[in-house]
Amino acid sequence: MKELLELYLAFLRIGAVNFGGGYAMLPLLERDLNEKRHWTTTEELMDYFAIGQCTPGVIALNVSTFIGYKRKKIPGALAATLGFLTVPILIILVISAFLTNFADLPVVKNAFAGIRVCVCVLIFQAVLRLWKKSVPDNIALILYLVIFGITVCSGLLPFKVPAAVLVIAAGVFGVVWQTAKERRRQG
Amino acid sequence: MIYLLLFLQFFKTGLFSVGGGLATLPFLYEMSNNTGWFTHSDVADMIAVSESTPGAIGINMATFAGFLTAGVPGGIVATIGLAMPSVIIIIIISKLLSKFKDNKYVESAFYGLRPASIAMISAAGINVARIALVHMNVLSEGGSFLNFFNLPAIALAVVLFIAQKKLKWHPVIFIAISALIGIIFHFGGV
């Protein structure tokens, strides 16, 4: 019970400050769950994000469920997910009830313009930290560059490639490449 | 009854929107047309609110639409409806993963998935930077090249980068400081 409460509270804290969507969650997870509590490893976090990208639902929730399940099976998954949801639900209920013009308030606009700068920096630093473990060799680097290029230029391309398709293709490529490498080594 | 309808509508949205918060938008517009629970401009307002509050847009939208339709319990029911499919699916995947964790093919798949994952994270960072650090509209309006860069924002980014490296404070502290600086120096231009 104590561990479930701990899970709930850890994700409540992350949910309360997770501005800017699922990927902005990564620096917080790294700090709170990886470095401080050793609940996950960097590799696991990367795997969760990759899978969260090609399964239904909000990525942040998928990642919460994954980590919760890893700690304490189904009760853990529920505790982490509810923890992550708690503060956003409360904030939106308060805003919808009292502050219909919330997003137009100058103080909100200015504060968030500042927060966005910070979110960029945090994501950039997370990428630097995760780089070595996620991109171990040149083949992985090429894969990174191709997917990065397609995703960043998605607005300029004449066709749209859904993120889920890219992720699945990368997984299939991993299997094909590693199997071929194995064969060459043996043959 | 309305609670059940809300739950089912958002359950469906959660089940079929793959790839993060913005993927829920087409479903929300469709829901608006079919049920009249909220208008298209409510959705637009909610995107703005979501960008200025913590949490993912899909979650925020479910809470908001549920609240508009059936008050506080509606907000909670809709949000749980949205979250439910992904919770169930991820639990199933977790079970499978722990079974096949040491399988050669699963390991090889992750060799490809990890660079993909970090590529998408980098791209998300670039998308935020596009709004936060530069004025994209200057390019299309033919303004001078210098105006393209949002210099105060870039200065803040550099300071934050160095401070974060040196001080190792919790990210939340830097988020709070950035919000304050944004307010004091009118980063939003208002």
mmCIF file with all atom_site columns, N, CA and C in Angstrom, chain B residues 138-186:
data_model
loop_
_atom_site.group_PDB
_atom_site.id
_atom_site.type_symbol
_atom_site.label_atom_id
_atom_site.label_alt_id
_atom_site.label_comp_id
_atom_site.label_asym_id
_atom_site.label_entity_id
_atom_site.label_seq_id
_atom_site.pdbx_PDB_ins_code
_atom_site.Cartn_x
_atom_site.Cartn_y
_atom_site.Cartn_z
_atom_site.occupancy
_atom_site.B_iso_or_equiv
_atom_site.pdbx_formal_charge
_atom_site.auth_seq_id
_atom_site.auth_comp_id
_atom_site.auth_asym_id
_atom_site.auth_atom_id
_atom_site.pdbx_PDB_model_num
ATOM 1   N N  . VAL B 1 138 ? 8.299  36.199 -39.356 1.00 0.00 ? 138 VAL B N  1
ATOM 2   C CA . VAL B 1 138 ? 9.156  37.234 -39.946 1.00 0.00 ? 138 VAL B CA 1
ATOM 3   C C  . VAL B 1 138 ? 9.609  36.807 -41.343 1.00 0.00 ? 138 VAL B C  1
ATOM 4   N N  . LEU B 1 139 ? 9.886  35.507 -41.512 1.00 0.00 ? 139 LEU B N  1
ATOM 5   C CA . LEU B 1 139 ? 10.360 35.002 -42.798 1.00 0.00 ? 139 LEU B CA 1
ATOM 6   C C  . LEU B 1 139 ? 9.324  35.232 -43.898 1.00 0.00 ? 139 LEU B C  1
ATOM 7   N N  . SER B 1 140 ? 8.065  34.868 -43.579 1.00 0.00 ? 140 SER B N  1
ATOM 8   C CA . SER B 1 140 ? 7.039  34.971 -44.608 1.00 0.00 ? 140 SER B CA 1
ATOM 9   C C  . SER B 1 140 ? 6.664  36.427 -44.866 1.00 0.00 ? 140 SER B C  1
ATOM 10  N N  . GLU B 1 141 ? 6.847  37.285 -43.847 1.00 0.00 ? 141 GLU B N  1
ATOM 11  C CA . GLU B 1 141 ? 6.495  38.688 -44.035 1.00 0.00 ? 141 GLU B CA 1
ATOM 12  C C  . GLU B 1 141 ? 7.655  39.502 -44.576 1.00 0.00 ? 141 GLU B C  1
ATOM 13  N N  . GLY B 1 142 ? 8.789  38.852 -44.811 1.00 0.00 ? 142 GLY B N  1
ATOM 14  C CA . GLY B 1 142 ? 9.926  39.526 -45.419 1.00 0.00 ? 142 GLY B CA 1
ATOM 15  C C  . GLY B 1 142 ? 10.607 40.527 -44.510 1.00 0.00 ? 142 GLY B C  1
ATOM 16  N N  . GLY B 1 143 ? 10.559 40.313 -43.208 1.00 0.00 ? 143 GLY B N  1
ATOM 17  C CA . GLY B 1 143 ? 11.233 41.208 -42.277 1.00 0.00 ? 143 GLY B CA 1
ATOM 18  C C  . GLY B 1 143 ? 12.741 40.995 -42.309 1.00 0.00 ? 143 GLY B C  1
ATOM 19  N N  . SER B 1 144 ? 13.496 41.814 -41.572 1.00 0.00 ? 144 SER B N  1
ATOM 20  C CA . SER B 1 144 ? 14.947 41.668 -41.600 1.00 0.00 ? 144 SER B CA 1
ATOM 21  C C  . SER B 1 144 ? 15.348 40.397 -40.848 1.00 0.00 ? 144 SER B C  1
ATOM 22  N N  . PHE B 1 145 ? 16.498 39.878 -41.262 1.00 0.00 ? 145 PHE B N  1
ATOM 23  C CA . PHE B 1 145 ? 16.956 38.597 -40.742 1.00 0.00 ? 145 PHE B CA 1
ATOM 24  C C  . PHE B 1 145 ? 17.156 38.637 -39.224 1.00 0.00 ? 145 PHE B C  1
ATOM 25  N N  . LEU B 1 146 ? 17.597 39.790 -38.731 1.00 0.00 ? 146 LEU B N  1
ATOM 26  C CA . LEU B 1 146 ? 17.855 39.914 -37.288 1.00 0.00 ? 146 LEU B CA 1
ATOM 27  C C  . LEU B 1 146 ? 16.580 39.736 -36.473 1.00 0.00 ? 146 LEU B C  1
ATOM 28  N N  . ASN B 1 147 ? 15.468 40.210 -37.013 1.00 0.00 ? 147 ASN B N  1
ATOM 29  C CA . ASN B 1 147 ? 14.207 40.099 -36.284 1.00 0.00 ? 147 ASN B CA 1
ATOM 30  C C  . ASN B 1 147 ? 13.707 38.672 -36.191 1.00 0.00 ? 147 ASN B C  1
ATOM 31  N N  . PHE B 1 148 ? 14.309 37.807 -37.015 1.00 0.00 ? 148 PHE B N  1
ATOM 32  C CA . PHE B 1 148 ? 13.902 36.409 -37.024 1.00 0.00 ? 148 PHE B CA 1
ATOM 33  C C  . PHE B 1 148 ? 14.180 35.763 -35.667 1.00 0.00 ? 148 PHE B C  1
ATOM 34  N N  . PHE B 1 149 ? 15.305 36.144 -35.056 1.00 0.00 ? 149 PHE B N  1
ATOM 35  C CA . PHE B 1 149 ? 15.661 35.541 -33.781 1.00 0.00 ? 149 PHE B CA 1
ATOM 36  C C  . PHE B 1 149 ? 14.996 36.279 -32.630 1.00 0.00 ? 149 PHE B C  1
ATOM 37  N N  . ASN B 1 150 ? 14.411 35.521 -31.732 1.00 0.00 ? 150 ASN B N  1
ATOM 38  C CA . ASN B 1 150 ? 13.826 36.107 -30.535 1.00 0.00 ? 150 ASN B CA 1
ATOM 39  C C  . ASN B 1 150 ? 14.956 36.185 -29.500 1.00 0.00 ? 150 ASN B C  1
ATOM 40  N N  . LEU B 1 151 ? 15.706 37.292 -29.551 1.00 0.00 ? 151 LEU B N  1
ATOM 41  C CA . LEU B 1 151 ? 16.952 37.364 -28.782 1.00 0.00 ? 151 LEU B CA 1
ATOM 42  C C  . LEU B 1 151 ? 16.781 37.185 -27.278 1.00 0.00 ? 151 LEU B C  1
ATOM 43  N N  . PRO B 1 152 ? 15.790 37.853 -26.648 1.00 0.00 ? 152 PRO B N  1
ATOM 44  C CA . PRO B 1 152 ? 15.637 37.634 -25.193 1.00 0.00 ? 152 PRO B CA 1
ATOM 45  C C  . PRO B 1 152 ? 15.403 36.157 -24.866 1.00 0.00 ? 152 PRO B C  1
ATOM 46  N N  . ALA B 1 153 ? 14.588 35.489 -25.700 1.00 0.00 ? 153 ALA B N  1
ATOM 47  C CA . ALA B 1 153 ? 14.293 34.074 -25.441 1.00 0.00 ? 153 ALA B CA 1
ATOM 48  C C  . ALA B 1 153 ? 15.554 33.224 -25.614 1.00 0.00 ? 153 ALA B C  1
ATOM 49  N N  . ILE B 1 154 ? 16.343 33.524 -26.641 1.00 0.00 ? 154 ILE B N  1
ATOM 50  C CA . ILE B 1 154 ? 17.566 32.754 -26.868 1.00 0.00 ? 154 ILE B CA 1
ATOM 51  C C  . ILE B 1 154 ? 18.549 32.975 -25.712 1.00 0.00 ? 154 ILE B C  1
ATOM 52  N N  . ALA B 1 155 ? 18.635 34.227 -25.247 1.00 0.00 ? 155 ALA B N  1
ATOM 53  C CA . ALA B 1 155 ? 19.511 34.524 -24.103 1.00 0.00 ? 155 ALA B CA 1
ATOM 54  C C  . ALA B 1 155 ? 19.074 33.702 -22.884 1.00 0.00 ? 155 ALA B C  1
ATOM 55  N N  . LEU B 1 156 ? 17.770 33.665 -22.635 1.00 0.00 ? 156 LEU B N  1
ATOM 56  C CA . LEU B 1 156 ? 17.262 32.882 -21.503 1.00 0.00 ? 156 LEU B CA 1
ATOM 57  C C  . LEU B 1 156 ? 17.610 31.404 -21.686 1.00 0.00 ? 156 LEU B C  1
ATOM 58  N N  . ALA B 1 157 ? 17.462 30.911 -22.913 1.00 0.00 ? 157 ALA B N  1
ATOM 59  C CA . ALA B 1 157 ? 17.753 29.503 -23.177 1.00 0.00 ? 157 ALA B CA 1
ATOM 60  C C  . ALA B 1 157 ? 19.214 29.180 -22.860 1.00 0.00 ? 157 ALA B C  1
ATOM 61  N N  . VAL B 1 158 ? 20.120 30.061 -23.280 1.00 0.00 ? 158 VAL B N  1
ATOM 62  C CA . VAL B 1 158 ? 21.545 29.819 -23.033 1.00 0.00 ? 158 VAL B CA 1
ATOM 63  C C  . VAL B 1 158 ? 21.824 29.808 -21.526 1.00 0.00 ? 158 VAL B C  1
ATOM 64  N N  . VAL B 1 159 ? 21.268 30.813 -20.823 1.00 0.00 ? 159 VAL B N  1
ATOM 65  C CA . VAL B 1 159 ? 21.470 30.873 -19.370 1.00 0.00 ? 159 VAL B CA 1
ATOM 66  C C  . VAL B 1 159 ? 20.915 29.611 -18.696 1.00 0.00 ? 159 VAL B C  1
ATOM 67  N N  . LEU B 1 160 ? 19.719 29.198 -19.111 1.00 0.00 ? 160 LEU B N  1
ATOM 68  C CA . LEU B 1 160 ? 19.105 28.010 -18.514 1.00 0.00 ? 160 LEU B CA 1
ATOM 69  C C  . LEU B 1 160 ? 19.953 26.764 -18.771 1.00 0.00 ? 160 LEU B C  1
ATOM 70  N N  . PHE B 1 161 ? 20.459 26.674 -19.990 1.00 0.00 ? 161 PHE B N  1
ATOM 71  C CA . PHE B 1 161 ? 21.265 25.505 -20.361 1.00 0.00 ? 161 PHE B CA 1
ATOM 72  C C  . PHE B 1 161 ? 22.487 25.384 -19.448 1.00 0.00 ? 161 PHE B C  1
ATOM 73  N N  . ILE B 1 162 ? 23.190 26.496 -19.281 1.00 0.00 ? 162 ILE B N  1
ATOM 74  C CA . ILE B 1 162 ? 24.397 26.484 -18.444 1.00 0.00 ? 162 ILE B CA 1
ATOM 75  C C  . ILE B 1 162 ? 24.026 26.255 -16.976 1.00 0.00 ? 162 ILE B C  1
ATOM 76  N N  . ALA B 1 163 ? 22.994 26.960 -16.518 1.00 0.00 ? 163 ALA B N  1
ATOM 77  C CA . ALA B 1 163 ? 22.602 26.849 -15.114 1.00 0.00 ? 163 ALA B CA 1
ATOM 78  C C  . ALA B 1 163 ? 22.199 25.421 -14.780 1.00 0.00 ? 163 ALA B C  1
ATOM 79  N N  . GLN B 1 164 ? 21.421 24.818 -15.669 1.00 0.00 ? 164 GLN B N  1
ATOM 80  C CA . GLN B 1 164 ? 20.958 23.448 -15.441 1.00 0.00 ? 164 GLN B CA 1
ATOM 81  C C  . GLN B 1 164 ? 22.137 22.489 -15.342 1.00 0.00 ? 164 GLN B C  1
ATOM 82  N N  . LYS B 1 165 ? 23.132 22.710 -16.186 1.00 0.00 ? 165 LYS B N  1
ATOM 83  C CA . LYS B 1 165 ? 24.318 21.836 -16.189 1.00 0.00 ? 165 LYS B CA 1
ATOM 84  C C  . LYS B 1 165 ? 25.116 21.994 -14.914 1.00 0.00 ? 165 LYS B C  1
ATOM 85  N N  . LYS B 1 166 ? 25.271 23.248 -14.465 1.00 0.00 ? 166 LYS B N  1
ATOM 86  C CA . LYS B 1 166 ? 26.121 23.540 -13.314 1.00 0.00 ? 166 LYS B CA 1
ATOM 87  C C  . LYS B 1 166 ? 25.413 23.238 -12.000 1.00 0.00 ? 166 LYS B C  1
ATOM 88  N N  . LEU B 1 167 ? 24.116 23.639 -11.920 1.00 0.00 ? 167 LEU B N  1
ATOM 89  C CA . LEU B 1 167 ? 23.455 23.641 -10.616 1.00 0.00 ? 167 LEU B CA 1
ATOM 90  C C  . LEU B 1 167 ? 22.742 22.334 -10.303 1.00 0.00 ? 167 LEU B C  1
ATOM 91  N N  . LYS B 1 168 ? 22.315 21.608 -11.346 1.00 0.00 ? 168 LYS B N  1
ATOM 92  C CA . LYS B 1 168 ? 21.630 20.320 -11.139 1.00 0.00 ? 168 LYS B CA 1
ATOM 93  C C  . LYS B 1 168 ? 20.387 20.447 -10.272 1.00 0.00 ? 168 LYS B C  1
ATOM 94  N N  . TRP B 1 169 ? 19.716 21.602 -10.333 1.00 0.00 ? 169 TRP B N  1
ATOM 95  C CA . TRP B 1 169 ? 18.466 21.729 -9.598  1.00 0.00 ? 169 TRP B CA 1
ATOM 96  C C  . TRP B 1 169 ? 17.392 20.903 -10.298 1.00 0.00 ? 169 TRP B C  1
ATOM 97  N N  . HIS B 1 170 ? 16.287 20.709 -9.610  1.00 0.00 ? 170 HIS B N  1
ATOM 98  C CA . HIS B 1 170 ? 15.152 20.015 -10.199 1.00 0.00 ? 170 HIS B CA 1
ATOM 99  C C  . HIS B 1 170 ? 14.582 20.851 -11.361 1.00 0.00 ? 170 HIS B C  1
ATOM 100 N N  . PRO B 1 171 ? 14.189 20.183 -12.466 1.00 0.00 ? 171 PRO B N  1
ATOM 101 C CA . PRO B 1 171 ? 13.655 20.916 -13.615 1.00 0.00 ? 171 PRO B CA 1
ATOM 102 C C  . PRO B 1 171 ? 12.526 21.882 -13.252 1.00 0.00 ? 171 PRO B C  1
ATOM 103 N N  . VAL B 1 172 ? 11.714 21.502 -12.250 1.00 0.00 ? 172 VAL B N  1
ATOM 104 C CA . VAL B 1 172 ? 10.579 22.349 -11.875 1.00 0.00 ? 172 VAL B CA 1
ATOM 105 C C  . VAL B 1 172 ? 11.025 23.745 -11.471 1.00 0.00 ? 172 VAL B C  1
ATOM 106 N N  . ILE B 1 173 ? 12.168 23.831 -10.793 1.00 0.00 ? 173 ILE B N  1
ATOM 107 C CA . ILE B 1 173 ? 12.664 25.137 -10.353 1.00 0.00 ? 173 ILE B CA 1
ATOM 108 C C  . ILE B 1 173 ? 12.949 26.004 -11.577 1.00 0.00 ? 173 ILE B C  1
ATOM 109 N N  . PHE B 1 174 ? 13.546 25.392 -12.602 1.00 0.00 ? 174 PHE B N  1
ATOM 110 C CA . PHE B 1 174 ? 13.844 26.160 -13.805 1.00 0.00 ? 174 PHE B CA 1
ATOM 111 C C  . PHE B 1 174 ? 12.562 26.540 -14.552 1.00 0.00 ? 174 PHE B C  1
ATOM 112 N N  . ILE B 1 175 ? 11.563 25.660 -14.512 1.00 0.00 ? 175 ILE B N  1
ATOM 113 C CA . ILE B 1 175 ? 10.284 25.993 -15.153 1.00 0.00 ? 175 ILE B CA 1
ATOM 114 C C  . ILE B 1 175 ? 9.662  27.205 -14.460 1.00 0.00 ? 175 ILE B C  1
ATOM 115 N N  . ALA B 1 176 ? 9.694  27.202 -13.107 1.00 0.00 ? 176 ALA B N  1
ATOM 116 C CA . ALA B 1 176 ? 9.106  28.312 -12.352 1.00 0.00 ? 176 ALA B CA 1
ATOM 117 C C  . ALA B 1 176 ? 9.861  29.612 -12.612 1.00 0.00 ? 176 ALA B C  1
ATOM 118 N N  . ILE B 1 177 ? 11.195 29.535 -12.625 1.00 0.00 ? 177 ILE B N  1
ATOM 119 C CA . ILE B 1 177 ? 11.992 30.742 -12.878 1.00 0.00 ? 177 ILE B CA 1
ATOM 120 C C  . ILE B 1 177 ? 11.682 31.292 -14.275 1.00 0.00 ? 177 ILE B C  1
ATOM 121 N N  . SER B 1 178 ? 11.577 30.388 -15.255 1.00 0.00 ? 178 SER B N  1
ATOM 122 C CA . SER B 1 178 ? 11.295 30.824 -16.627 1.00 0.00 ? 178 SER B CA 1
ATOM 123 C C  . SER B 1 178 ? 9.935  31.495 -16.729 1.00 0.00 ? 178 SER B C  1
ATOM 124 N N  . ALA B 1 179 ? 8.952  30.956 -15.996 1.00 0.00 ? 179 ALA B N  1
ATOM 125 C CA . ALA B 1 179 ? 7.622  31.573 -16.009 1.00 0.00 ? 179 ALA B CA 1
ATOM 126 C C  . ALA B 1 179 ? 7.713  32.995 -15.463 1.00 0.00 ? 179 ALA B C  1
ATOM 127 N N  . LEU B 1 180 ? 8.441  33.157 -14.352 1.00 0.00 ? 180 LEU B N  1
ATOM 128 C CA . LEU B 1 180 ? 8.600  34.486 -13.751 1.00 0.00 ? 180 LEU B CA 1
ATOM 129 C C  . LEU B 1 180 ? 9.283  35.454 -14.706 1.00 0.00 ? 180 LEU B C  1
ATOM 130 N N  . ILE B 1 181 ? 10.367 34.987 -15.327 1.00 0.00 ? 181 ILE B N  1
ATOM 131 C CA . ILE B 1 181 ? 11.083 35.846 -16.279 1.00 0.00 ? 181 ILE B CA 1
ATOM 132 C C  . ILE B 1 181 ? 10.163 36.221 -17.439 1.00 0.00 ? 181 ILE B C  1
ATOM 133 N N  . GLY B 1 182 ? 9.370  35.248 -17.897 1.00 0.00 ? 182 GLY B N  1
ATOM 134 C CA . GLY B 1 182 ? 8.419  35.515 -18.972 1.00 0.00 ? 182 GLY B CA 1
ATOM 135 C C  . GLY B 1 182 ? 7.432  36.613 -18.588 1.00 0.00 ? 182 GLY B C  1
ATOM 136 N N  . ILE B 1 183 ? 6.976  36.575 -17.337 1.00 0.00 ? 183 ILE B N  1
ATOM 137 C CA . ILE B 1 183 ? 6.012  37.584 -16.877 1.00 0.00 ? 183 ILE B CA 1
ATOM 138 C C  . ILE B 1 183 ? 6.683  38.947 -16.730 1.00 0.00 ? 183 ILE B C  1
ATOM 139 N N  . ILE B 1 184 ? 7.872  38.955 -16.100 1.00 0.00 ? 184 ILE B N  1
ATOM 140 C CA . ILE B 1 184 ? 8.551  40.228 -15.837 1.00 0.00 ? 184 ILE B CA 1
ATOM 141 C C  . ILE B 1 184 ? 8.936  40.927 -17.135 1.00 0.00 ? 184 ILE B C  1
ATOM 142 N N  . PHE B 1 185 ? 9.456  40.163 -18.097 1.00 0.00 ? 185 PHE B N  1
ATOM 143 C CA . PHE B 1 185 ? 9.951  40.777 -19.338 1.00 0.00 ? 185 PHE B CA 1
ATOM 144 C C  . PHE B 1 185 ? 8.961  40.674 -20.500 1.00 0.00 ? 185 PHE B C  1
ATOM 145 N N  . HIS B 1 186 ? 7.709  40.322 -20.200 1.00 0.00 ? 186 HIS B N  1
ATOM 146 C CA . HIS B 1 186 ? 6.661  40.269 -21.222 1.00 0.00 ? 186 HIS B CA 1
ATOM 147 C C  . HIS B 1 186 ? 7.060  39.442 -22.431 1.00 0.00 ? 186 HIS B C  1
#
